[in-house]
Coordinates of C-alpha atoms in Angstrom, one line a residue:
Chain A
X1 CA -14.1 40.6 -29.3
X2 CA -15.4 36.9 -27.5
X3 CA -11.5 36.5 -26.6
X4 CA -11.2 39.8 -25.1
X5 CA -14.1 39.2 -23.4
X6 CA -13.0 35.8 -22.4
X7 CA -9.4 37.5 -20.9
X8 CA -11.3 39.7 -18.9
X9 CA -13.7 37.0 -17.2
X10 CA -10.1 35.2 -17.0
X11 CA -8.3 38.1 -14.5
X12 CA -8.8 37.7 -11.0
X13 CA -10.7 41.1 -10.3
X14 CA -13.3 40.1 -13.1
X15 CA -14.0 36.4 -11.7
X16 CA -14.4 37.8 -7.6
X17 CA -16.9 40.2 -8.8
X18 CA -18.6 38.2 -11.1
X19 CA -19.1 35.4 -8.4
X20 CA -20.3 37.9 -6.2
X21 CA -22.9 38.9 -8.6
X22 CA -24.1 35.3 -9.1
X23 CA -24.3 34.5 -5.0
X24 CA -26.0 38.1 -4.9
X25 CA -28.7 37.1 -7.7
X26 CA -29.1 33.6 -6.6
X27 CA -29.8 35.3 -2.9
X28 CA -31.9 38.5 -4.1
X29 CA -34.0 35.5 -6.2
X30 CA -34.8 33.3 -3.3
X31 CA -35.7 36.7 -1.2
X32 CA -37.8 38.0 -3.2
X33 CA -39.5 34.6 -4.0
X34 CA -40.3 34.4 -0.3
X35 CA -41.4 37.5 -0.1
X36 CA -43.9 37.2 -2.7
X37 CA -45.4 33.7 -1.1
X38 CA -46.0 36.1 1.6
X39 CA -42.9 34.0 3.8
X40 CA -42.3 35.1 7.2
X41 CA -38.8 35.5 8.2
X42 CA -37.9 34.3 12.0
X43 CA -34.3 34.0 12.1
X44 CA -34.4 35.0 15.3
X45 CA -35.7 32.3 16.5
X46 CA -32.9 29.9 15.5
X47 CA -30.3 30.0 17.7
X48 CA -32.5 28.6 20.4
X49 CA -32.6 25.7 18.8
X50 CA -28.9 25.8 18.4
X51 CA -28.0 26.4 22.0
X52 CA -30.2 27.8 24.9
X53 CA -29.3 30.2 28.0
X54 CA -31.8 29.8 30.7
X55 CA -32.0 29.7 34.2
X56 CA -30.9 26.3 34.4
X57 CA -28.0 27.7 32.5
X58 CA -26.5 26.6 29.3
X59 CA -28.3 23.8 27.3
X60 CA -27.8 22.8 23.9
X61 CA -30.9 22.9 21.1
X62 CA -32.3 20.2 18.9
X63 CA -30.4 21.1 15.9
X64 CA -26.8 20.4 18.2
X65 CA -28.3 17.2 19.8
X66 CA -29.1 15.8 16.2
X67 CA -25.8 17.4 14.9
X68 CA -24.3 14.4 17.7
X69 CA -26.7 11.9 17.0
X70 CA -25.7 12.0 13.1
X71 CA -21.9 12.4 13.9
X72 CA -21.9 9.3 15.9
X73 CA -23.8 7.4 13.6
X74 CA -21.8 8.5 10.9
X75 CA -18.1 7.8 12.9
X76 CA -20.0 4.6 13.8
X77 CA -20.9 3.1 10.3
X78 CA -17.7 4.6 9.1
X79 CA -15.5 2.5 11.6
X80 CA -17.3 -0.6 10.1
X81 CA -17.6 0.2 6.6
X82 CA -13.9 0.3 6.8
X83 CA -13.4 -2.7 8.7
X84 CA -15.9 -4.6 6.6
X85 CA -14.4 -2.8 3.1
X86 CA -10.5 -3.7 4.4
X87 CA -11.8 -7.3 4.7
X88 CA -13.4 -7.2 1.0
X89 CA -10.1 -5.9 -0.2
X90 CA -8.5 -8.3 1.1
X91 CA -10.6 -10.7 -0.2
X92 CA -10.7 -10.0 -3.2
X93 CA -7.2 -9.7 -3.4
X94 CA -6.4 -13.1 -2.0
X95 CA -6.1 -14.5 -5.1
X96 CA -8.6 -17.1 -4.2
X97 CA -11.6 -18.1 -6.6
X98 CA -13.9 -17.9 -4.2
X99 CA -12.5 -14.9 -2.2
X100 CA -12.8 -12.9 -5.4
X101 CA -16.3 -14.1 -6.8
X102 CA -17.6 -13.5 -3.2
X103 CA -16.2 -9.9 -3.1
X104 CA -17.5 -9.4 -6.9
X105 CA -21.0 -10.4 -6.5
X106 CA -21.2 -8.8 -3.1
X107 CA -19.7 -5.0 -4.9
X108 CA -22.0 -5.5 -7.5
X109 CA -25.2 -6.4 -5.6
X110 CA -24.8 -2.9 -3.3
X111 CA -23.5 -0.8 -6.0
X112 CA -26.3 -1.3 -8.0
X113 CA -29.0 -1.0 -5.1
X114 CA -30.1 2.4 -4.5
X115 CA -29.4 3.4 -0.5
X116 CA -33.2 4.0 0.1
X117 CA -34.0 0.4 -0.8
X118 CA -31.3 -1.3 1.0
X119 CA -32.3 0.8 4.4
X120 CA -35.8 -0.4 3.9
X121 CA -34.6 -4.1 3.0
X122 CA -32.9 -4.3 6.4
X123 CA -34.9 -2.3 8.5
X124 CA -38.3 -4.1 7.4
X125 CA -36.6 -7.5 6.2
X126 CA -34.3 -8.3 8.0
X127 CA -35.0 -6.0 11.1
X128 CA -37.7 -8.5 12.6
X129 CA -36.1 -11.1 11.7
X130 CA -32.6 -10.5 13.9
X131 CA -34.3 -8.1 16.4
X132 CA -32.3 -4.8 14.5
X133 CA -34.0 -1.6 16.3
X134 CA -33.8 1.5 14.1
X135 CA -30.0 2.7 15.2
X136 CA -28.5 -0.5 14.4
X137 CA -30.2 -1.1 11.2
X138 CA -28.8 2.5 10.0
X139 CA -25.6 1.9 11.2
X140 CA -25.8 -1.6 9.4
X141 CA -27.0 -0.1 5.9
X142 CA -24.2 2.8 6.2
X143 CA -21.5 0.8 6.9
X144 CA -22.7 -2.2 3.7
X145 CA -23.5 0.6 1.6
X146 CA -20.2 2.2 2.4
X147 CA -18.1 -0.9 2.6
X148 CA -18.4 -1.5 -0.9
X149 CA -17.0 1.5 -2.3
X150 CA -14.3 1.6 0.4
X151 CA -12.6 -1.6 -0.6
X152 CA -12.5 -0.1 -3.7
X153 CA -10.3 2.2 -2.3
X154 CA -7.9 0.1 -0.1
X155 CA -8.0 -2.3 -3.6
X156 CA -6.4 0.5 -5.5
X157 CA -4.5 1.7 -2.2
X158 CA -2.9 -1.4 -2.2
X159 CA -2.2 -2.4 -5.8
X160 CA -0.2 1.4 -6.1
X161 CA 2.3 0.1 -3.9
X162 CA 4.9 -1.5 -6.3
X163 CA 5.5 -5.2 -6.2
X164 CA 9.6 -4.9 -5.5
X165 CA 7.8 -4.2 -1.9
X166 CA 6.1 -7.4 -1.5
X167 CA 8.5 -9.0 -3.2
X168 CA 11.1 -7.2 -0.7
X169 CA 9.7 -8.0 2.1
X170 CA 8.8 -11.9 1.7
X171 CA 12.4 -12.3 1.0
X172 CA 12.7 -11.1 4.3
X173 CA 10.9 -14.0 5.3
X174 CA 7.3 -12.1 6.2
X175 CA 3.9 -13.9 6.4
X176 CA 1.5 -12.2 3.6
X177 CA 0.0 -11.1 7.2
X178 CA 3.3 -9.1 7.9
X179 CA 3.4 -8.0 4.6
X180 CA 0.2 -6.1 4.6
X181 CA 0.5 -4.8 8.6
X182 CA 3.9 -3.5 8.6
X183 CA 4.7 -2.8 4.6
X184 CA 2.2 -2.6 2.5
X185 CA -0.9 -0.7 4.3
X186 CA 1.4 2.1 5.9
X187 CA 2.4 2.8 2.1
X188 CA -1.0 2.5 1.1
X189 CA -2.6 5.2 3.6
X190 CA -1.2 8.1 1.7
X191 CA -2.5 6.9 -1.3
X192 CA -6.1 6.3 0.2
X193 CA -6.6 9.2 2.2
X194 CA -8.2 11.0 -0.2
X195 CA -10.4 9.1 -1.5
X196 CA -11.4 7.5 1.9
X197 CA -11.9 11.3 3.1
X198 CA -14.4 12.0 -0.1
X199 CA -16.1 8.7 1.1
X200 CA -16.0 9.8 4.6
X201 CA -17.9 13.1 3.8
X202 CA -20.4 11.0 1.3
X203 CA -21.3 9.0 4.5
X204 CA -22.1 11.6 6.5
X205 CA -24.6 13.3 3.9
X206 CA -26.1 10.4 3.3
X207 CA -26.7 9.5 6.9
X208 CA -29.5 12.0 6.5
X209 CA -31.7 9.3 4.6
X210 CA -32.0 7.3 8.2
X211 CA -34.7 10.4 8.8
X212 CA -36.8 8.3 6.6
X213 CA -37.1 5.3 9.7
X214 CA -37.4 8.5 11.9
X215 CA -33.5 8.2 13.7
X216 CA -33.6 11.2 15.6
X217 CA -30.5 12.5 13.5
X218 CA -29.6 16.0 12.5
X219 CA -32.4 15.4 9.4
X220 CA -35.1 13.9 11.5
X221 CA -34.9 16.8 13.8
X222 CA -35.1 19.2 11.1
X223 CA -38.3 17.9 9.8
X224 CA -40.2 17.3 13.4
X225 CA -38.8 21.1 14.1
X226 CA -40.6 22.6 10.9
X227 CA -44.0 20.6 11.6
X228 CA -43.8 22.1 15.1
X229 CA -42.9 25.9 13.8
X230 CA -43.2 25.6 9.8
X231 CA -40.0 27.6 9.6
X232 CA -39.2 25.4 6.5
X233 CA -36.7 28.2 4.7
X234 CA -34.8 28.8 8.0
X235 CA -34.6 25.1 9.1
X236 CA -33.3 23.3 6.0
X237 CA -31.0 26.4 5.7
X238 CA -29.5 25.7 9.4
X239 CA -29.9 22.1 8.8
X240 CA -28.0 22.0 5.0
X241 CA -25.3 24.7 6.8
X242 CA -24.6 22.5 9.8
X243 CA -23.8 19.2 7.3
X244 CA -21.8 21.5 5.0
X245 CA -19.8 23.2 8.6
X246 CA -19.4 19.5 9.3
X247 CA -17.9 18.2 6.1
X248 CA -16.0 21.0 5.6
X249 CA -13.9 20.8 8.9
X250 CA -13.0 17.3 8.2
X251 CA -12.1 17.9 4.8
X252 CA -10.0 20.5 5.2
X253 CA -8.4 18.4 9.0
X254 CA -7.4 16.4 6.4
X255 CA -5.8 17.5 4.0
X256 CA -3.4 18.9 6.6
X257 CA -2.8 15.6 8.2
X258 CA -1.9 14.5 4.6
X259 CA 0.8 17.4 4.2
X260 CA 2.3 16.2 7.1
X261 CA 2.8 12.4 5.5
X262 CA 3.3 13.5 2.2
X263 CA 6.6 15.8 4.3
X264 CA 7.5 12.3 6.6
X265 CA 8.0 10.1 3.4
Chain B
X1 CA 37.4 -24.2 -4.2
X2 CA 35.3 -24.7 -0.8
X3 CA 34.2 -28.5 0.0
X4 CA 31.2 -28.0 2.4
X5 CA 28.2 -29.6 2.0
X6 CA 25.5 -29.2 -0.8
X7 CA 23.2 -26.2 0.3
X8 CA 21.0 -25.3 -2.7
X9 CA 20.2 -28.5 -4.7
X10 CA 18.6 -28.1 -7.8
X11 CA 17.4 -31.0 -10.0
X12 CA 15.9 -31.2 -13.7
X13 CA 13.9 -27.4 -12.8
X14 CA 11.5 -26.2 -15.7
X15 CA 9.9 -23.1 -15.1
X16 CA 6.7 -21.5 -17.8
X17 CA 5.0 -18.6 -17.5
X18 CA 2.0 -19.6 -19.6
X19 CA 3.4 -20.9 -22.2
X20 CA 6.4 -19.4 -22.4
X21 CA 9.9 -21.8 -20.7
X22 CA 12.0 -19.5 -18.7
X23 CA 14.0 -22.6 -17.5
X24 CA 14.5 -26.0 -19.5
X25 CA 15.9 -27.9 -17.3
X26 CA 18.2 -26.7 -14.7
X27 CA 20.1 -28.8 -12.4
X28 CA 23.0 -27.2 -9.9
X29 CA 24.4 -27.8 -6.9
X30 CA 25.5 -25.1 -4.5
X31 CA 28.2 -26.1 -1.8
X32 CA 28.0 -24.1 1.7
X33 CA 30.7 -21.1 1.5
X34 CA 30.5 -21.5 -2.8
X35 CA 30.2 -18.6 -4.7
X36 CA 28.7 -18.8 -7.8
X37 CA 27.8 -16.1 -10.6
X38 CA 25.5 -16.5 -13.4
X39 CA 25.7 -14.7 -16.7
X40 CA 24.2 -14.8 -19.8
X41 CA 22.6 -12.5 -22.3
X42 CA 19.0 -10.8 -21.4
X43 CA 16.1 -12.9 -21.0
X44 CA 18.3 -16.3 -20.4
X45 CA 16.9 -16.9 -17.5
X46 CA 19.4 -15.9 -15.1
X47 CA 17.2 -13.8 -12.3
X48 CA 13.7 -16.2 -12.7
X49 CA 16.6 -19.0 -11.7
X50 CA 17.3 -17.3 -8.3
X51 CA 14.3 -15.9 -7.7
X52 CA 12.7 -20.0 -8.0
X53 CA 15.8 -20.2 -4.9
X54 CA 13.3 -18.3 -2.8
X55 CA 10.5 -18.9 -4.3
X56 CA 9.6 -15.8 -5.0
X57 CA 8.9 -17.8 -8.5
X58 CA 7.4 -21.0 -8.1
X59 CA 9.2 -23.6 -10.4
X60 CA 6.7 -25.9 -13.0
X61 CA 8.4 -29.3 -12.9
X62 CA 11.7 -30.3 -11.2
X63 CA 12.8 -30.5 -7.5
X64 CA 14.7 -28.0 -5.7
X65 CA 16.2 -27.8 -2.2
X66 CA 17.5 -25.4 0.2
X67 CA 19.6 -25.9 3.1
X68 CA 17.7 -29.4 3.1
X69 CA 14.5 -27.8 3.1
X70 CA 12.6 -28.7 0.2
X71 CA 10.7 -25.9 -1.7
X72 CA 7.3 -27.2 -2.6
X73 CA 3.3 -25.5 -1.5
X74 CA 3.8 -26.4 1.7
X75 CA 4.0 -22.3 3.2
X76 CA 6.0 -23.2 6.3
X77 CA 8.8 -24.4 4.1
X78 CA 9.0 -21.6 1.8
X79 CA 9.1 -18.7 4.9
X80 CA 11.8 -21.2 6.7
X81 CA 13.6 -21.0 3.5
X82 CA 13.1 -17.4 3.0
X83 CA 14.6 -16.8 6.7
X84 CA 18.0 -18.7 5.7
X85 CA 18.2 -16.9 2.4
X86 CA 18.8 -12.9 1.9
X87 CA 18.3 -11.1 -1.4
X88 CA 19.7 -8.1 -3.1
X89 CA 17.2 -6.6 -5.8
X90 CA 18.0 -4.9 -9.0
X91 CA 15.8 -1.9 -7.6
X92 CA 17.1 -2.0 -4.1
X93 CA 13.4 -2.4 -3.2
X94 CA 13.9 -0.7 0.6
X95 CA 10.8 0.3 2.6
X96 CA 10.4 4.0 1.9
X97 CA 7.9 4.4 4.9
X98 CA 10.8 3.3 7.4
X99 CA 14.0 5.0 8.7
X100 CA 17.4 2.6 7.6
X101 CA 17.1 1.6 11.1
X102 CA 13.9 0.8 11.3
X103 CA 14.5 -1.1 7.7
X104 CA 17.4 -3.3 8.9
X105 CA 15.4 -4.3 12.3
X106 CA 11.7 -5.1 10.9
X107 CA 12.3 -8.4 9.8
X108 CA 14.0 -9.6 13.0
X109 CA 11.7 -8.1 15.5
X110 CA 8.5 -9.6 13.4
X111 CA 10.1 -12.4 11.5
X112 CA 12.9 -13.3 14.1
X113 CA 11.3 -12.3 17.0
X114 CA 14.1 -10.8 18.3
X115 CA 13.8 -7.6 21.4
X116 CA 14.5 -4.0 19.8
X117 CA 17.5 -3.6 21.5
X118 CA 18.9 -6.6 20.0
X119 CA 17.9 -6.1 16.7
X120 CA 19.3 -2.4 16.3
X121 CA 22.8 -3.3 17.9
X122 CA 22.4 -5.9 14.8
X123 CA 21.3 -3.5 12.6
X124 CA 23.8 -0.8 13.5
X125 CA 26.9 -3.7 13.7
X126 CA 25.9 -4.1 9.8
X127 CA 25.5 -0.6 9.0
X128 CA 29.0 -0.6 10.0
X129 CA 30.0 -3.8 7.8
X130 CA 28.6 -1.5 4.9
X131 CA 30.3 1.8 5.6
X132 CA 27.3 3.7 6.2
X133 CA 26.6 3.6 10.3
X134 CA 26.0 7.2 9.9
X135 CA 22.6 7.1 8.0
X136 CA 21.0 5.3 10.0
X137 CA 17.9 7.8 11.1
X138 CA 17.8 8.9 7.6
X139 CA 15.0 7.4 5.2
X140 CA 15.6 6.0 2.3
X141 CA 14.6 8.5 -0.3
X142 CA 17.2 10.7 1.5
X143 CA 20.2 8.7 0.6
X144 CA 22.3 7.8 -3.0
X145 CA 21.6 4.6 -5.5
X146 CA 25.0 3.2 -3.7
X147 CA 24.3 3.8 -0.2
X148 CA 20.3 2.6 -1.0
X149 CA 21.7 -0.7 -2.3
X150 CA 24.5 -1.2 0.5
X151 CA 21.4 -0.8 2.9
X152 CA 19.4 -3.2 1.4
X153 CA 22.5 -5.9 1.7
X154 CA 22.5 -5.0 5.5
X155 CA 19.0 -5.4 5.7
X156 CA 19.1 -9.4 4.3
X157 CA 22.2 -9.3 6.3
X158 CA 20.2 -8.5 9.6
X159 CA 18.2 -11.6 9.3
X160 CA 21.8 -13.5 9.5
X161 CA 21.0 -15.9 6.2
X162 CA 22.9 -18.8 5.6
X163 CA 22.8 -17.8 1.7
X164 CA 22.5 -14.4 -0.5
X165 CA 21.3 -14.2 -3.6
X166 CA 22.2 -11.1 -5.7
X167 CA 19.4 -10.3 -8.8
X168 CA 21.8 -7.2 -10.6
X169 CA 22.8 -5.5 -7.5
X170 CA 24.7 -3.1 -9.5
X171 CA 22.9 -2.5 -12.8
X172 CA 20.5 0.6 -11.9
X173 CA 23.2 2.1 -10.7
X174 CA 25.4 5.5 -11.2
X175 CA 29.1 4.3 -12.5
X176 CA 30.4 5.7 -9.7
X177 CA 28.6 3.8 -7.1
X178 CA 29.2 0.4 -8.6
X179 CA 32.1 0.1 -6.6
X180 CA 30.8 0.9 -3.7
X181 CA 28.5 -1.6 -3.6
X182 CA 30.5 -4.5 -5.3
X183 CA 33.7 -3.7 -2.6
X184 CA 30.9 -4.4 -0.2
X185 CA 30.2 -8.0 -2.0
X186 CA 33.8 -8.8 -2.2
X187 CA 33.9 -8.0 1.6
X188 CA 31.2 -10.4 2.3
X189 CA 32.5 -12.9 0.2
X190 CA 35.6 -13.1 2.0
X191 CA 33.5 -13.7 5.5
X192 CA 32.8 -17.1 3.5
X193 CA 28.9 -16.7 2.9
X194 CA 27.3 -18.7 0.5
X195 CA 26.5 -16.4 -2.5
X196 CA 24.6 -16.7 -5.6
X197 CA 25.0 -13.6 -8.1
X198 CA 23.3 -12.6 -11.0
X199 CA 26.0 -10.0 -12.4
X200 CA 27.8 -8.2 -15.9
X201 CA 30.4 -7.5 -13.2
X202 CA 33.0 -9.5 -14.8
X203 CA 35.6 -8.2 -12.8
X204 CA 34.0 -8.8 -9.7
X205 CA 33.0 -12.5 -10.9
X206 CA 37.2 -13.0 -11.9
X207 CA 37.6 -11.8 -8.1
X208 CA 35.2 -13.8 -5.6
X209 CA 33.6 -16.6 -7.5
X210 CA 34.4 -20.3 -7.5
X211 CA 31.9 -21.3 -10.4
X212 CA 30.7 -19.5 -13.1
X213 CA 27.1 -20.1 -15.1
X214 CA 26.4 -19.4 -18.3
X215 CA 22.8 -19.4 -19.3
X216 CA 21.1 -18.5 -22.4
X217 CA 17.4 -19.4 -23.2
X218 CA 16.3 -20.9 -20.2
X219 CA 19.2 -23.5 -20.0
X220 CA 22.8 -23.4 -18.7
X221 CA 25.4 -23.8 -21.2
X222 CA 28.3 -23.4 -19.3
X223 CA 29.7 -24.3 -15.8
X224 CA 33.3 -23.8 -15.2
X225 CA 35.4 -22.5 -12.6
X226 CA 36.7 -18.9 -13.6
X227 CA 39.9 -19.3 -14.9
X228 CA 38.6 -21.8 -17.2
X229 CA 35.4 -19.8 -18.3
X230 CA 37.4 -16.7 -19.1
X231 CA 40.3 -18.0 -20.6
X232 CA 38.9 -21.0 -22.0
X233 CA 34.7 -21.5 -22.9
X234 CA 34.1 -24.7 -23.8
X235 CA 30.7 -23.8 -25.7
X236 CA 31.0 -21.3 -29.0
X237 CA 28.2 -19.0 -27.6
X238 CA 29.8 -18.1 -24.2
X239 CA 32.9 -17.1 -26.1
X240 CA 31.1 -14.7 -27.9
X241 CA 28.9 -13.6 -24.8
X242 CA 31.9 -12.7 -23.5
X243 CA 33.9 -10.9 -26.6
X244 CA 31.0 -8.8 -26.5
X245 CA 31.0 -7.4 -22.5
X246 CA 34.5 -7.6 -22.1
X247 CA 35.4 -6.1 -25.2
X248 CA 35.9 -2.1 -23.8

């Protein structure tokens, strides 16, 4: 009986209605939920703050103009998280005492802070004391926060690329410079792509938290929009639509772009 | 038997890896145009002995030469070393990222600093010396054990060495593609480079070499040239080393 039932929850048919069922319930829930706080739906109103026609001609909304603000903050942080995490790596793998105790102790110190206390550390620490305005202390805490699980990444990049490689190419007569630039890291990309992509989309969700120092990112917009109209439902919806939109496109950008290595090599 | 001068000089070389000795006590000379084989049963010692030649092990105690240069921490010696001395892996060990071209002409465009153009009429010149000028745009994965391994002797070959050094060229290789690859060594031989092999390949050791070594647990037992050594071992232990491999 339970494994017939099972078989049938198993068969394609069964599992597309059955999802549809639980999107359906999970929708009808929220509605009605809503509806019985009395909620007032204005969808209508938010493409405006999406994009505007008027007779100045096209403008963009709030919601787009926080959508840039958060993907250059995110590309941003990102380009330095991996510069900084490369560097770790490195580090770390230099086989020097102090390289590795440095890149230890500095993993374990950001690892085991949570994100909301390391953005106030800067900002309010360490902010006054170098002169950091608001942007640059985000970009700052993203791209330490980040850095450390990134080197992680290139660390294991790098050690899956078999030693017969190194070995190979000192015999050649390569500085460990050369090594890395022109043997090791191209091998390494395919196998960090992935990861780096999942860390890639991590940063950009939690970019959002810079709302908290009052960044006018996609997240800080969102909550001055809903004090101004308290659409709360429809903003957060737009708002948690856009990041997903967002995350989604580069996910799926790259997992082409690794079909295409994994056919090269 | 060639005359030149001394090349690789190796004197009293231990070698531990923790507390285990891989070499007790090495000492050989190489003369420039020699070619020398080693042999000796697993774990003798044979490969960690070329692989201290470009210190790609470092040696524990003992002193050890090349081409004059003397192999010690001092980085700029070891890459000057490294430039003068080509090796052939067991595993081939080719760049799998790069085309054959592109695998022949990387060290001498970043290590030799040589122009493009001059570095892939090299590379294509050796393709040639290895039968395989044809492959040249193809990537390694795309190409048999034999041709991979005569591409990685054109690639040390690109870098014009003074000395090769031959870990097992032949041993993860098909049977049919040993010959390949060894017909290749014999070729090269007879150019009168300065080679160092670690090979089973008796045959090929009764054809090319001038010395042969026999090692077993970290020391050599044996040097001889190789009419001696095959017909005659001085040392009870190489005889029946080589009853055993040449018995079929």
């Amino acid at each position: 009986m339970l494994g017939q039932i099972l078989n049938l929850v198993r068969s394609r048919p069964a599992s597309v209605a059955l999802y549809l069922i639980i999107v359906y319930l999970i929708a009808r829930l929220s509605l009605t939920g809503a509806e019985a706080m009395g909620y007032n739906w204005q969808w209508y109103r938010i493409p405006d703050y999406l994009y505007r026609l008027t007779d100045d001609g096209f403008q963009w909304g709030e919601i787009a103009i926080g959508l840039v603000t958060t993907i250059e903050l995110s590309v941003t942080s990102f380009v330095f998280a991996t510069a900084l995490g490369l560097c770790l790596a490195l580090l770390r793998l230099s086989g020097l005492l102090v390289g590795t105790a440095v890149a230890v102790a500095y993993l374990e110190f950001i690892r085991n802070m949570p994100l909301l206390v390391l953005l106030y550390l800067i900002y309010y620490v360490l902010g006054p004391i170098f002169g950091l305005n608001r942007y640059s202390a985000s970009v700052l805490c993203l791209a330490i926060y980040h850095s450390a699980l990134i080197s992680e990444i290139f660390r294991a990049g790098i050690n899956a690329v078999g030693i017969g490689q190194w070995e190979a190419a000192k015999s050649i007569g390569m500085s460990t410079g050369q090594c890395y630039r022109f043997v090791i890291l191209p091998q390494s990309v395919k196998f960090m792509l992935p990861p780096l992509t999942g860390e890639a989309v991590h940063l950009i969700k939690s970019s959002a938290i810079v709302s908290v120092i009052a960044v006018a990112e996609l997240t800080t917009v969102g909550r001055n929009l809903i004090s101004d109209t308290y659409m709360s439902f429809e903003i957060w919806f737009t708002v948690a639509a856009v990041y997903m939109v967002v995350t989604l496109i580069l996910s799926v950008g790259v997992t082409r772009l690794e079909r295409r290595y994994a056919v090269k090599t | 038997m060639p005359d030149g001068d001394p090349i690789i000089e190796i004197h009293n070389l231990d070698k531990f890896f923790g507390d285990f000795q891989a070499l007790s006590d090495i000492s050989l000379t190489v003369s420039s145009g020699e070619r020398v084989v080693i042999c000796g049963p697993s774990g003798s010692g044979k490969s960690t002995l070329i692989r201290c030649i470009n210190r790609l092990e470092e040696h524990s105690a003992g002193e050890l030469s090349v081409d004059g240069i003397k192999l010690n921490d001092e980085t700029r010696n070891i890459r000057a070393v490294r430039m003068e001395v080509g090796m052939v892996f067991q595993q081939f060990n080719l760049f799998p990222h790069l085309t054959v071209l592109e695998n022949l002409t990387v060290g001498p465009i970043r290590v030799r600093k040589l122009s493009k153009s001059q570095a892939e009429e090299r590379a294509r010149q050796y393709l040639e010396r290895v039968h395989i000028p044809e492959q040249a745009e193809k990537y390694p994965a795309q190409l048999s054990g034999g041709q991979q391994q005569r591409v990685a002797i054109a690639r040390s070959l690109c870098m014009e060495p003074r000395i090769m050094l031959f870990d097992e060229p032949t041993s993860a290789l098909d049977p049919e593609m040993i010959n390949e690859v060894l017909d290749v060594m014999v070729e090269l031989a007879s150019t009168g480079m300065t080679m160092v092999c670690v090979t089973h390949e008796m045959g090929f050791a009764r054809k090319v070499a001038d010395t042969m070594v026999f090692m077993e647990e970290g020391r050599i037992v044996e040097t001889a040239p190789p009419a001696t050594f095959f017909s005659n071992p001085s040392s009870e232990r190489c005889r029946m080393f080589l009853d055993q491999i040449l018995e079929h």
